[in-house]
GROMACS .gro file of C-alpha atoms in nm:
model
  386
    1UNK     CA    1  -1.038  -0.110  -0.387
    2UNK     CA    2  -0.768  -0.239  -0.607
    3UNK     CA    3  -0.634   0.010  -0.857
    4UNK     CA    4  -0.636  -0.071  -1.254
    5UNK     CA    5  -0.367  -0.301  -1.361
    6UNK     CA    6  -0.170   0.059  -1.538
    7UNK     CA    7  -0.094   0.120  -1.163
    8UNK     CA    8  -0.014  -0.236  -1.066
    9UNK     CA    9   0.330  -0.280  -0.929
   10UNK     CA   10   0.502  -0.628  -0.966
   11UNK     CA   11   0.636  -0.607  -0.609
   12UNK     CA   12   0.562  -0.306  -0.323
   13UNK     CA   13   0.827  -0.340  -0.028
   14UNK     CA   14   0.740  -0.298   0.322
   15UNK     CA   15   0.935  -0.123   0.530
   16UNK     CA   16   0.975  -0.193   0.895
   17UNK     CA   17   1.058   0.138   1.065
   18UNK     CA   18   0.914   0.162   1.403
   19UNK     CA   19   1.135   0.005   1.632
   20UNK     CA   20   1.253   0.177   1.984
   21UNK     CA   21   1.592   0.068   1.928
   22UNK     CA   22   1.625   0.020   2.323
   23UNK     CA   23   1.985  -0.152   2.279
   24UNK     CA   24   2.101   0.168   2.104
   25UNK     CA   25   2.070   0.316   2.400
   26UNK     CA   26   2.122   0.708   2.435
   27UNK     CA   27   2.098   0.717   2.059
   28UNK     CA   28   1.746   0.608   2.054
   29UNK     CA   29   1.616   0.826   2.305
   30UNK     CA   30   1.464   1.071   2.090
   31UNK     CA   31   1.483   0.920   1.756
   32UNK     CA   32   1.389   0.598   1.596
   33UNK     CA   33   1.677   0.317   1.543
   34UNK     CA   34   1.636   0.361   1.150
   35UNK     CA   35   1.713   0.765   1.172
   36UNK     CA   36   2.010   0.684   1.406
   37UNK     CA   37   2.323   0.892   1.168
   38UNK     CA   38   2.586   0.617   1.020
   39UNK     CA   39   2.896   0.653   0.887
   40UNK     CA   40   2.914   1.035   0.832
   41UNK     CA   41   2.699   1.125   0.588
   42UNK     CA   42   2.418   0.885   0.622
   43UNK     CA   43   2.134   0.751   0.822
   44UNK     CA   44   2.036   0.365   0.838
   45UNK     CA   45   1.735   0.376   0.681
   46UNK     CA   46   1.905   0.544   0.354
   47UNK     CA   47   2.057   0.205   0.288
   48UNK     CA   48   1.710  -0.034   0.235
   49UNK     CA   49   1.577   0.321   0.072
   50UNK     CA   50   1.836   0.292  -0.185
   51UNK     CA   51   1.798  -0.094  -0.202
   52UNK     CA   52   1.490  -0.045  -0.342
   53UNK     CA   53   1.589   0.230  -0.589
   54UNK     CA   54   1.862   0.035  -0.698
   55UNK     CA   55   1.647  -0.293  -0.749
   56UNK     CA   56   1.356  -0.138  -0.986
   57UNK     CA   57   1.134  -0.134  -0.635
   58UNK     CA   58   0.970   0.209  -0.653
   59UNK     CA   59   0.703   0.142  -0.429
   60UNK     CA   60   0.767   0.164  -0.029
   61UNK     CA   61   0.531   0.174   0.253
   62UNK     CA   62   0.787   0.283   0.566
   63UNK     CA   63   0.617   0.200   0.886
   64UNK     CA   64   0.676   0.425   1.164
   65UNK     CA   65   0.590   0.427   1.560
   66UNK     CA   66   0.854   0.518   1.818
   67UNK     CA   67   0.973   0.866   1.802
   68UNK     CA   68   0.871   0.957   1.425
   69UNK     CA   69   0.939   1.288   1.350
   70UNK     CA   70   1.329   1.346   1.286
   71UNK     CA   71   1.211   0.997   1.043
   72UNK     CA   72   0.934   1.154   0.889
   73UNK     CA   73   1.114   1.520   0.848
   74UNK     CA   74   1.439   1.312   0.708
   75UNK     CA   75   1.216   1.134   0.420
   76UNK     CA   76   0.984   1.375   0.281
   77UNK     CA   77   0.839   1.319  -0.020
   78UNK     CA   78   1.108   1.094  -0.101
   79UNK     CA   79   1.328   1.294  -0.383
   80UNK     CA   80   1.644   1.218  -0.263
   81UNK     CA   81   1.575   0.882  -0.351
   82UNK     CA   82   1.459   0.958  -0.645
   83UNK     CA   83   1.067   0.785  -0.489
   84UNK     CA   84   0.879   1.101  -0.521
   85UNK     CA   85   0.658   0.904  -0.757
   86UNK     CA   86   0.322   1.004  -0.936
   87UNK     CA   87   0.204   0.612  -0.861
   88UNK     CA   88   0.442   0.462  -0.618
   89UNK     CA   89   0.670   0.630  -0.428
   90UNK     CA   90   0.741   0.663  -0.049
   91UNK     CA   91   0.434   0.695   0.215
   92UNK     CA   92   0.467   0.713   0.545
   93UNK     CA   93   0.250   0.487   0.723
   94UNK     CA   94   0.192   0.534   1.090
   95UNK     CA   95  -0.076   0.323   1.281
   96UNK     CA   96  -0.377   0.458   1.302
   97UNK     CA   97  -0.692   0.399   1.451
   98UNK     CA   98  -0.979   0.188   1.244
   99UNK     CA   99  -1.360   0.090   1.302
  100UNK     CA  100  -1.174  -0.205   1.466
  101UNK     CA  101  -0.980  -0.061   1.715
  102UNK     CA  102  -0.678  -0.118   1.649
  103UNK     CA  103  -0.362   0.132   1.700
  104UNK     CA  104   0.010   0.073   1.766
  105UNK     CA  105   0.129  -0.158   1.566
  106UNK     CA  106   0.180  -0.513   1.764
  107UNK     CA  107   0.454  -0.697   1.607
  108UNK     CA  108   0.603  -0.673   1.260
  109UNK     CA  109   0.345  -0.887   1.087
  110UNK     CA  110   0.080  -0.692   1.259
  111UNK     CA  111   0.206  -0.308   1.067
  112UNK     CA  112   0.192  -0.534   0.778
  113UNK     CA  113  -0.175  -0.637   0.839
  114UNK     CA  114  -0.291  -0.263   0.917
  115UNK     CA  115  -0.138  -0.153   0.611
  116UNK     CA  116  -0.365  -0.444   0.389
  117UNK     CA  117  -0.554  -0.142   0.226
  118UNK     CA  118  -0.183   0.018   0.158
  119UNK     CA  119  -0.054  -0.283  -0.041
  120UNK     CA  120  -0.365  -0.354  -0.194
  121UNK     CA  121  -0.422  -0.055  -0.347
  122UNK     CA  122  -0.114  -0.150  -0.580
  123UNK     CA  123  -0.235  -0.514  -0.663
  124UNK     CA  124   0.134  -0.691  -0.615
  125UNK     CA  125   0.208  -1.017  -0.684
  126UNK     CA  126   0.462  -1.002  -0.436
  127UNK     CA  127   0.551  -0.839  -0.123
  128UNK     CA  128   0.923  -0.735  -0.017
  129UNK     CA  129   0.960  -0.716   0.356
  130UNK     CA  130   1.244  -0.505   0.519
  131UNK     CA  131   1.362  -0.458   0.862
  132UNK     CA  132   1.494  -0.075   0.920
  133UNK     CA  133   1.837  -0.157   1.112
  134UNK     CA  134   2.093  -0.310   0.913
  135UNK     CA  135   2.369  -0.186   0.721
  136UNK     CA  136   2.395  -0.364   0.375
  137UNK     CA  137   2.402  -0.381  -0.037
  138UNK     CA  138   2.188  -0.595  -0.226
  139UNK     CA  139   1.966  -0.619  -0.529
  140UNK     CA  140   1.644  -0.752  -0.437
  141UNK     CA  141   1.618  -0.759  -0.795
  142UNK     CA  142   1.798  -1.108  -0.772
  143UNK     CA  143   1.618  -1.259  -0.511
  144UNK     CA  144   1.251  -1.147  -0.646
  145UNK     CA  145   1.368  -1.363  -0.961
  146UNK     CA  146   1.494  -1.621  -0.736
  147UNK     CA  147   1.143  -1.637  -0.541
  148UNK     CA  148   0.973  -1.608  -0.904
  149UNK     CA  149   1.206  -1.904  -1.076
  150UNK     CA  150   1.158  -2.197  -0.768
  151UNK     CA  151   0.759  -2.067  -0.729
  152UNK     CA  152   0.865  -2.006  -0.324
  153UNK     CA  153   0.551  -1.904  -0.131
  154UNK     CA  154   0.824  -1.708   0.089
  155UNK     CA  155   1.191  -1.688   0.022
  156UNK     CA  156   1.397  -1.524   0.360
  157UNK     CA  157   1.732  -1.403   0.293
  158UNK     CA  158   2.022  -1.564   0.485
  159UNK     CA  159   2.354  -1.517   0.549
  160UNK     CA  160   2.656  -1.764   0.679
  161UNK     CA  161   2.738  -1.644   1.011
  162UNK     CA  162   3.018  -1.800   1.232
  163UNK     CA  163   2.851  -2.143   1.391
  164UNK     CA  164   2.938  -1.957   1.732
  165UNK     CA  165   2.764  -1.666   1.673
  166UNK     CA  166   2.462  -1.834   1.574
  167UNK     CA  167   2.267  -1.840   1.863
  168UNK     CA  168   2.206  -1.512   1.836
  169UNK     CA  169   2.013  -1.524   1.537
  170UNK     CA  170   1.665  -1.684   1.363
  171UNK     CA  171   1.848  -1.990   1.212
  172UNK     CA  172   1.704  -2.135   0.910
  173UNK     CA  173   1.773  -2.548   0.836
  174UNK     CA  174   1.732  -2.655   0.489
  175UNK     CA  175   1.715  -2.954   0.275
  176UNK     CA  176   2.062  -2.964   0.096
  177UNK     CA  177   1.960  -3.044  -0.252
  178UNK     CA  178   1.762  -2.704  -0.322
  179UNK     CA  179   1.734  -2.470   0.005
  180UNK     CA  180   1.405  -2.519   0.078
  181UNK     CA  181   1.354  -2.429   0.451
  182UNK     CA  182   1.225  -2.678   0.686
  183UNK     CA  183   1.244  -2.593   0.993
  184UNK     CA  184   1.307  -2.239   1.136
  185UNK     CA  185   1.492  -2.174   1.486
  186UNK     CA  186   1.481  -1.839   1.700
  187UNK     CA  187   1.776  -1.789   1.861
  188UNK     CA  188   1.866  -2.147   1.918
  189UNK     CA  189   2.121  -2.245   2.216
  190UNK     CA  190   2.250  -2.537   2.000
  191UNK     CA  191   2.254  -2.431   1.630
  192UNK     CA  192   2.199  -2.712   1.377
  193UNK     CA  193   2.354  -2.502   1.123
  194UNK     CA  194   2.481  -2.115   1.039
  195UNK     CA  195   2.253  -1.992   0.796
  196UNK     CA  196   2.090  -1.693   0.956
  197UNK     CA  197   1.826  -1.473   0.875
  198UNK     CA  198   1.883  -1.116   0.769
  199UNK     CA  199   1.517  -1.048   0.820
  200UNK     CA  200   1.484  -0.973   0.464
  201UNK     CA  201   1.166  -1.146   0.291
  202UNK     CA  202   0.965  -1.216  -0.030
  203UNK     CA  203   0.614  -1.339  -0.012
  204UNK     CA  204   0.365  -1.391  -0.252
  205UNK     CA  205   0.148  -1.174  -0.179
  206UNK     CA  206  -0.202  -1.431  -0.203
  207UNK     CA  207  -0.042  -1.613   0.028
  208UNK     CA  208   0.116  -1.404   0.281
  209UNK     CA  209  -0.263  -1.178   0.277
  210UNK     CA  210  -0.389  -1.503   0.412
  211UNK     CA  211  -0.135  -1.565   0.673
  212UNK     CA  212  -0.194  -1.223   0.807
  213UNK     CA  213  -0.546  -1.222   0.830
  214UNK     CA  214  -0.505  -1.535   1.004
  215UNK     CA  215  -0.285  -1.441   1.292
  216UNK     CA  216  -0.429  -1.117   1.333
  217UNK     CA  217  -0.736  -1.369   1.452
  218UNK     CA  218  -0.509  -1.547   1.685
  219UNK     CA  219  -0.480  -1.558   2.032
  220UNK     CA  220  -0.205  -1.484   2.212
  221UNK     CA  221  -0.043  -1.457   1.929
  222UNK     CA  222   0.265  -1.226   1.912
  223UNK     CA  223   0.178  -1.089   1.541
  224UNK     CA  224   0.569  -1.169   1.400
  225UNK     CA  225   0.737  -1.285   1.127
  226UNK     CA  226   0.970  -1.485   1.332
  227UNK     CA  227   0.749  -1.655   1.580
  228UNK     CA  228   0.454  -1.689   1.396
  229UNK     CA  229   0.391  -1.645   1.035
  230UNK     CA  230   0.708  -1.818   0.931
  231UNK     CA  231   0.644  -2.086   1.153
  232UNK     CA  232   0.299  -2.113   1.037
  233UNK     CA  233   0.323  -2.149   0.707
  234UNK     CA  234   0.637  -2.430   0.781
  235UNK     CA  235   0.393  -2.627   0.964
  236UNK     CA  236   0.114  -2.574   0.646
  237UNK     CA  237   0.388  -2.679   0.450
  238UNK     CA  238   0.445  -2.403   0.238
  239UNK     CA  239   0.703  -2.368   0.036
  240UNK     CA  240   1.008  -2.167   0.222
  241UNK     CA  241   1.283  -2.110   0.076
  242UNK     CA  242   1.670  -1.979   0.187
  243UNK     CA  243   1.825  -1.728  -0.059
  244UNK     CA  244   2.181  -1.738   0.016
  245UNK     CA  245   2.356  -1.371   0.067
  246UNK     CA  246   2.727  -1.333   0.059
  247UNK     CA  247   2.809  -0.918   0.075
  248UNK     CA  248   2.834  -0.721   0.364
  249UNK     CA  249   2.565  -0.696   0.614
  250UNK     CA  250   2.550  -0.592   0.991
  251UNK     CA  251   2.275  -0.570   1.200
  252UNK     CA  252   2.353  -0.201   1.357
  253UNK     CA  253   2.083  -0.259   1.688
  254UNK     CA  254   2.355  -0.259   1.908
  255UNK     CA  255   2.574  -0.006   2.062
  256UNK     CA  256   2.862  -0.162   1.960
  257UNK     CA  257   2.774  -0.347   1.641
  258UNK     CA  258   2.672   0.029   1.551
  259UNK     CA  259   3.023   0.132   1.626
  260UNK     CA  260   3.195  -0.168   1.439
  261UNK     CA  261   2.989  -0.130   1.145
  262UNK     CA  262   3.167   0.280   1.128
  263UNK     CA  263   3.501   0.128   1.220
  264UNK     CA  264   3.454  -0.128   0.902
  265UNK     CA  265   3.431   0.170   0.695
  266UNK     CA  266   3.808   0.238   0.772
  267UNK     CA  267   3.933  -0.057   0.630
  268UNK     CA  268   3.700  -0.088   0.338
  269UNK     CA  269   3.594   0.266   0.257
  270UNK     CA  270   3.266   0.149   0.024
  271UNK     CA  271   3.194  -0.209   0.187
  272UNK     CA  272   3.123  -0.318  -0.193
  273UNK     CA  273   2.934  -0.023  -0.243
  274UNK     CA  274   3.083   0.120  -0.530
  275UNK     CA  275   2.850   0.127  -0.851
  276UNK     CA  276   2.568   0.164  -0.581
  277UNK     CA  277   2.606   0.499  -0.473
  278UNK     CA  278   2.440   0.496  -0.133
  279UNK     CA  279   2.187   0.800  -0.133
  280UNK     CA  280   2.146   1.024   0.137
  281UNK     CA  281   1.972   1.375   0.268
  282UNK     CA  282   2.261   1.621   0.209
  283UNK     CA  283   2.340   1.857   0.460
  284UNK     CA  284   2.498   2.074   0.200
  285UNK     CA  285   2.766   2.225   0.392
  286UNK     CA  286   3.084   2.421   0.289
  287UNK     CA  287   3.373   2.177   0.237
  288UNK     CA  288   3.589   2.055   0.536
  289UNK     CA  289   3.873   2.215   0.680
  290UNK     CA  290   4.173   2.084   0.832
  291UNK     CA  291   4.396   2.385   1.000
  292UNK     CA  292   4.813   2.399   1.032
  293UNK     CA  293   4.761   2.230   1.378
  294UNK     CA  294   4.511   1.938   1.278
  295UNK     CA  295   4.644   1.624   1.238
  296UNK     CA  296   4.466   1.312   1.063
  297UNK     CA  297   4.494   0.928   1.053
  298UNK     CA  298   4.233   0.669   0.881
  299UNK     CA  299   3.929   0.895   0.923
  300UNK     CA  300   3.624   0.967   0.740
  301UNK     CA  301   3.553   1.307   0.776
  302UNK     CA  302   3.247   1.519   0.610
  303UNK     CA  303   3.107   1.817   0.491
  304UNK     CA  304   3.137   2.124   0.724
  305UNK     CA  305   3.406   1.969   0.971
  306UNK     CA  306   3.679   2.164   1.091
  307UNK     CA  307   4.015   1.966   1.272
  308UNK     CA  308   4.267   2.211   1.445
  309UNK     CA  309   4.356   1.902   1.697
  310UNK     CA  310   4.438   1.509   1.630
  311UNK     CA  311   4.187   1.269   1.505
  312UNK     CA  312   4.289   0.912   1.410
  313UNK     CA  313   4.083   0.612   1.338
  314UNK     CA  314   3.706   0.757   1.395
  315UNK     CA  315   3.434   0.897   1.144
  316UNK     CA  316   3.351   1.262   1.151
  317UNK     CA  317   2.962   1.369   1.048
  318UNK     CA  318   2.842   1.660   0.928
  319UNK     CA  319   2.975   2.000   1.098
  320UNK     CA  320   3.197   1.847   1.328
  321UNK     CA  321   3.480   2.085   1.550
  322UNK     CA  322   3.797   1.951   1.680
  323UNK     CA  323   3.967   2.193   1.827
  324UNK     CA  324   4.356   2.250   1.874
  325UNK     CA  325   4.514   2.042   2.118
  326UNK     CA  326   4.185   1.814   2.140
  327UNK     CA  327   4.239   1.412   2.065
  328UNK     CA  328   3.988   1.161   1.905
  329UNK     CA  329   4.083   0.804   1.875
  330UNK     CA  330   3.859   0.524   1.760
  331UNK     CA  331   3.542   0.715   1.767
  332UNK     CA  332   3.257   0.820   1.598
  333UNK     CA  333   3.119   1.172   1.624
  334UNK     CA  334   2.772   1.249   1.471
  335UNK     CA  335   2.651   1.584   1.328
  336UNK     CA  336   2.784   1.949   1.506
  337UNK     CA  337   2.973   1.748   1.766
  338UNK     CA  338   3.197   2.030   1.942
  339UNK     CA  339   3.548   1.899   2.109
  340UNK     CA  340   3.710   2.141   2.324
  341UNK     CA  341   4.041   2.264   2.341
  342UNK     CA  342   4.251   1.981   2.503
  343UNK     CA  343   3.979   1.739   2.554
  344UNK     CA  344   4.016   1.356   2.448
  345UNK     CA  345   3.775   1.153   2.312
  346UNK     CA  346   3.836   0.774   2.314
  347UNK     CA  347   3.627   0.449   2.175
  348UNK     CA  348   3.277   0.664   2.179
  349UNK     CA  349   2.999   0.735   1.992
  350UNK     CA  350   2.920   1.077   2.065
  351UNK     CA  351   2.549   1.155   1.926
  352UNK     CA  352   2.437   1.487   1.755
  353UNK     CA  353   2.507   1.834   1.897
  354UNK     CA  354   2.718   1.719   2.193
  355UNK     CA  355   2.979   1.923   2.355
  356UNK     CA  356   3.287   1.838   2.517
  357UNK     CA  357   3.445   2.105   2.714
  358UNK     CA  358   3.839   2.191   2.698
  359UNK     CA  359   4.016   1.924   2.863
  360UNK     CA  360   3.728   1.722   2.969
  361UNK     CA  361   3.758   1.322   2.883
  362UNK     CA  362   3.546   1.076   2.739
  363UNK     CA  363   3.554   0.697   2.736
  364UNK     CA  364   3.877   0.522   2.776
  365UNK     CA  365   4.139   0.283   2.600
  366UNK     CA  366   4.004  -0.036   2.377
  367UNK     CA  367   4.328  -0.246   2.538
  368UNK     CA  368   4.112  -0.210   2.888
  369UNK     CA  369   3.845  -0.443   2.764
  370UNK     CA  370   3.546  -0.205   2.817
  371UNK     CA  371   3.244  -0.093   2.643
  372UNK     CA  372   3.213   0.165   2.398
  373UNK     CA  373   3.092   0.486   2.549
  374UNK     CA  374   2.803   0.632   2.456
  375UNK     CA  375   2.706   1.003   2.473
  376UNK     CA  376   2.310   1.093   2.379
  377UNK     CA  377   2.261   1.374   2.158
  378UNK     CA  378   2.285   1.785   2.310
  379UNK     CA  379   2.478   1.640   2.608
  380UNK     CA  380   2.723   1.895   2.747
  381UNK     CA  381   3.013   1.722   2.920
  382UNK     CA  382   3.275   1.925   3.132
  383UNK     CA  383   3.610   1.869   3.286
  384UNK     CA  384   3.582   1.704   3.568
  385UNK     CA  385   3.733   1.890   3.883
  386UNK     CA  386   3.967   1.722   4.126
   0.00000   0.00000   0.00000
């Protein structure tokens, strides 16, 4: 039942939040990738959150499956994101069973298809779809009026990535005199071109409603953006557009693009955030504290934290201890993290509540050529004995 047109929103965003994360590895064991903490004071899925705020969207449906509840907890009612609307808002929308059967969601256009009734109820003319994982500014604003100017049937953001880096991404090719998309490539070995999708995308909603109900009635089909819907509506020849995106974006689904991403923070402290004040769930803890002995180089530290020993080039989240004599170098310590006395941390990413006894060592030296080590969350971690 569609609501009356007083309720009508212009454009609802959807909200892809369900993901395992299984490349995240022991940071995704008990949570979902878009609850995974980033840079201190923040959690991935605050940054499409305030996207939306920021860009006059006040309407999000946030689909959840794997490991929900630290998600579901951290959102609420939305009021730290200012989306605890009367109409509107943020809802939660798990998959649930219907008369048809279905459950878990199947794919990303398939949480989009169970949550018809969800997006209908707010009679859009367009739909904003959002993946959960990526680190990023951008008003969605600008690229609604984009879709709205050109009269795209689906407009996909992209972004120029290095030509050989490419492969790893869904690369769009376009027709040079006005971006329209015409022909879309997942993960190609030999890239045609560099502009890659950010998995960011505006439909109109008519159309993409139809696309949707159509694949759902597909065989075999895998019930995604990438591999189907985009690629069927290319070969209806719809028009698919590119909107070109030149800020700062990482996908974070990766150990280490998840530790990059925190190390960019050191040399550009807001990543063009400022004047879009990335909001967050507060912890609300006393200020931090850095004793006689503590010793600090080009680190982010938080709320709560208290440095008796040496930290230089990591990020420090809420409530983290460093005691005397203890090193960190080029890490990234998530909320209550404990480091003993005399214990070294080195290139890690040391998850939530973890403990690292007095003089017990983790991870080693960038120079070796390794791979950032990764510590899941409540893991206790002892000197080793000889």
């Amino acid at each position: 039942m569609v609501k009356a047109d007083l309720q009508k929103k212009e454009c609802v965003a959807m909200l892809l939040a369900g993901g395992r994360g299984s490349r995240l590895g022991p940071l995704t064991e008990d949570i979902a990738k878009p609850a995974v903490a980033f840079g201190g004071k923040y959690r991935i899925i605050d940054f499409p959150l305030t996207n939306c705020v920021r860009s006059g969207i006040d309407t999000v449906g946030v689909m959840t499956q794997y490991q929900p509840l630290l998600l579901h907890d951290y959102i609420g009612k939305g009021q730290d994101w200012d989306l605890d609307r009367l109409y509107g808002g943020v809802s939660i929308l798990p998959p649930r069973e219907t008369k048809g059967g279905n459950a878990w969601y199947s794919g990303t256009a398939n949480a989009v298809y169970q949550n018809i009734d969800f997006i209908e109820d707010y009679n859009p003319e367009y739909v904003l779809v959002l993946a959960g994982d990526h680190v990023y500014k951008m008003d969605y604003a600008a690229m609604l009026d984009y879709h709205k100017e050109i009269g795209a049937d689906g407009t996909i953001a992209v972004l120029e990535v290095p030509l050989k880096d490419a492969s790893r991404f869904g690369i769009m090719n376009t027709a040079e005199e006005d971006d329209k998309i015409v022909e879309f490539e997942e993960k190609p070995p030999n890239p045609k071109n560099n502009l890659a999708s950010m998995g960011i995308y505006i439909f109109t909603w008519s159309v993409l409603r139809e696309y949707l109900i159509g694949d759902a009635k597909t065989p075999n089909s895998a019930h995604d953006f990438g591999k189907n819907i985009i690629p069927s509506m290319l070969n209806d020849g719809r028009g698919l557009f590119a909107y070109r995106f030149d800020g700062y974006w990482k996908d974070v689904g990766t150990e280490e693009s998840l530790w990059q991403a925190n190390m960019d923070l050191l040399d550009d402290m807001h990543l063009g955030f400022e004047n879009w004040h990335i909001l967050s769930k507060t912890a609300g803890r006393p200020p931090h504290y850095i004793a006689p002995t503590g010793k600090i180089k080009n680190t982010l530290i938080t709320e709560g934290c208290e440095i008796y020993g040496s930290v230089e080039n990591s990020v420090l989240s809420v409530g983290v201890v460093v005691e005397e004599g203890a090193q960190v170098i080029d890490s990234v310590l998530m909320e209550n993290t404990y480091i003993g006395k005399h214990a070294r941390v080195e290139y890690a990413m040391l998850d939530e509540g973890t403990v690292v006894g007095a003089h017990a060592e983790v991870g080693e030296s960038r120079a070796g050529g390794g791979k950032v080590t990764v510590i899941s969350r409540g893991s206790v971690i002892e000197k080793k004995e000889v």
